[in-house]
Amino acid sequence: MDRLAATALPDLWDRLLGTQPNPDRWVVTGTALVALAVVVPAALWRVARNAITIAHEGGHGLVALLTGRTLTGIRLHSDTSGLTLSRGKPYGLGMILTAAAGYTAPPLLGLGGAALLATGRITLLLWAATALLLAMLVMIRNAYGVLTVLLTGGTFLLVSWLAGPQVQAVFAYAVVWFLLLGGVRPAFELQVRRAREGGGDSDADQLARLTHAPAGLWLFLFHAVSLCSLMGGGRWLLGL
């Protein structure tokens, strides 16, 4: 038993940190086109946006913990909205960073994923995503949120354990392209909504109240992060 464990552990470590061959160029461009075809049409986007909401609310929660706040729960709703609750000072740097993390999380996760794929670490990407989803599951406080995160995490787990290298590559590249492309659209949706309805309780408006800087400035930050992540991550994925 000890000998088996001694053999299995290094193999598992090598599998996690080892590199996999880069997929063919058609896989990279094909998954980009598939992700674009999911993000652009409104009907598909309404369903796929749930994954962006998971990343959005996960970003709020992670930064809340990193800045010393107490994360009390995350809720994901069927209309693709979400809510992350944390305890701590209702002002200050920790609160500002927590509020700013939502719209920036999906594109930054995509950028980080692109960096891993550029170095051939497909398995590490899939396992890291699974671990983050499992950690997030503990903090979900409603049934729809639990179902959504379980299905998403289960998909990552099945692909990472059961699928072959080519399928893993296609799945990983599709996910990263989706985060990069899907991370751009919510900031534009927020901009349109604010133009129609005026100020409200969006992340940009909360940041405006916290910092006394205009909500438009924070909206510009969301645009800048998402577009720069798309350009940088796209270059890595395409090997430019």
Coordinates of C-alpha atoms in Angstrom, one line a residue, residues 131-234:
A131 CA -11.0 23.4 -7.1
L132 CA -12.3 27.0 -7.3
L133 CA -15.8 25.8 -8.1
L134 CA -15.8 23.3 -5.3
A135 CA -14.6 26.0 -2.9
M136 CA -17.3 28.4 -4.1
L137 CA -20.0 25.7 -3.7
V138 CA -19.5 25.8 0.1
M139 CA -20.7 29.4 0.1
I140 CA -23.7 29.1 -2.1
R141 CA -26.9 29.8 -0.2
N142 CA -29.7 29.0 -2.7
A143 CA -30.8 25.9 -4.6
Y144 CA -30.4 27.3 -8.1
G145 CA -26.9 28.4 -7.3
V146 CA -26.0 25.0 -5.9
L147 CA -27.4 23.3 -9.0
T148 CA -25.5 25.7 -11.4
V149 CA -22.2 25.4 -9.6
L150 CA -22.5 21.6 -9.3
L151 CA -23.3 21.2 -13.0
T152 CA -20.4 23.4 -14.0
G153 CA -17.9 21.9 -11.6
G154 CA -19.1 18.4 -12.5
T155 CA -18.4 19.1 -16.2
F156 CA -14.9 20.3 -15.4
L157 CA -14.3 17.2 -13.3
L158 CA -15.5 14.7 -15.9
V159 CA -13.5 16.3 -18.7
S160 CA -10.3 16.5 -16.6
W161 CA -10.6 12.8 -15.4
L162 CA -12.2 10.9 -18.2
A163 CA -11.6 12.8 -21.5
G164 CA -8.6 12.3 -23.7
P165 CA -6.0 15.0 -24.4
Q166 CA -7.6 16.3 -27.5
V167 CA -11.1 16.7 -25.9
Q168 CA -9.5 18.4 -22.9
A169 CA -7.7 20.8 -25.1
V170 CA -10.9 21.7 -27.0
F171 CA -12.8 22.2 -23.8
A172 CA -10.1 24.2 -22.1
Y173 CA -9.7 26.6 -25.1
A174 CA -13.4 27.0 -25.4
V175 CA -13.8 27.9 -21.8
V176 CA -11.0 30.4 -21.8
W177 CA -12.2 32.1 -25.0
F178 CA -15.7 32.2 -23.5
L179 CA -14.3 34.0 -20.4
L180 CA -12.4 36.5 -22.5
L181 CA -15.2 37.2 -24.9
G182 CA -18.0 36.9 -22.4
G183 CA -16.2 39.1 -20.0
V184 CA -16.5 42.0 -22.4
R185 CA -20.3 42.0 -22.9
P186 CA -21.5 42.6 -19.3
A187 CA -19.8 46.0 -19.1
F188 CA -21.5 47.1 -22.3
E189 CA -24.9 45.8 -20.9
L190 CA -24.3 47.8 -17.8
Q191 CA -23.5 50.9 -19.8
V192 CA -26.8 50.5 -21.8
R193 CA -28.8 49.9 -18.7
R194 CA -27.5 52.9 -16.9
A195 CA -28.1 55.1 -20.0
R196 CA -31.7 53.9 -20.1
E197 CA -32.5 53.8 -16.3
G198 CA -29.9 56.1 -14.8
G199 CA -27.9 55.3 -11.7
G200 CA -28.9 52.5 -9.5
D201 CA -27.3 49.9 -7.3
S202 CA -24.9 48.4 -9.8
D203 CA -21.2 47.7 -8.9
A204 CA -20.2 51.0 -10.7
D205 CA -22.7 53.0 -8.7
Q206 CA -21.7 51.4 -5.4
L207 CA -18.0 52.2 -6.2
A208 CA -19.0 55.8 -7.0
R209 CA -20.6 56.1 -3.6
L210 CA -17.6 54.5 -1.9
T211 CA -14.9 56.6 -3.7
H212 CA -16.8 59.7 -4.7
A213 CA -15.4 59.1 -8.2
P214 CA -18.0 59.1 -11.1
A215 CA -19.7 55.8 -11.9
G216 CA -18.6 56.3 -15.5
L217 CA -15.0 56.2 -14.5
W218 CA -15.5 52.8 -12.9
L219 CA -17.4 51.7 -16.0
F220 CA -14.4 52.8 -18.1
L221 CA -12.2 50.6 -15.8
F222 CA -14.4 47.6 -16.4
H223 CA -14.2 48.2 -20.2
A224 CA -10.4 48.6 -20.0
V225 CA -9.8 45.4 -18.1
S226 CA -12.1 43.3 -20.2
L227 CA -10.8 44.6 -23.6
C228 CA -7.1 44.5 -22.6
S229 CA -7.6 41.0 -21.2
L230 CA -9.2 39.9 -24.5
M231 CA -6.4 41.4 -26.5
G232 CA -3.6 40.0 -24.3
G233 CA -5.2 36.6 -23.8
G234 CA -6.1 36.3 -27.5

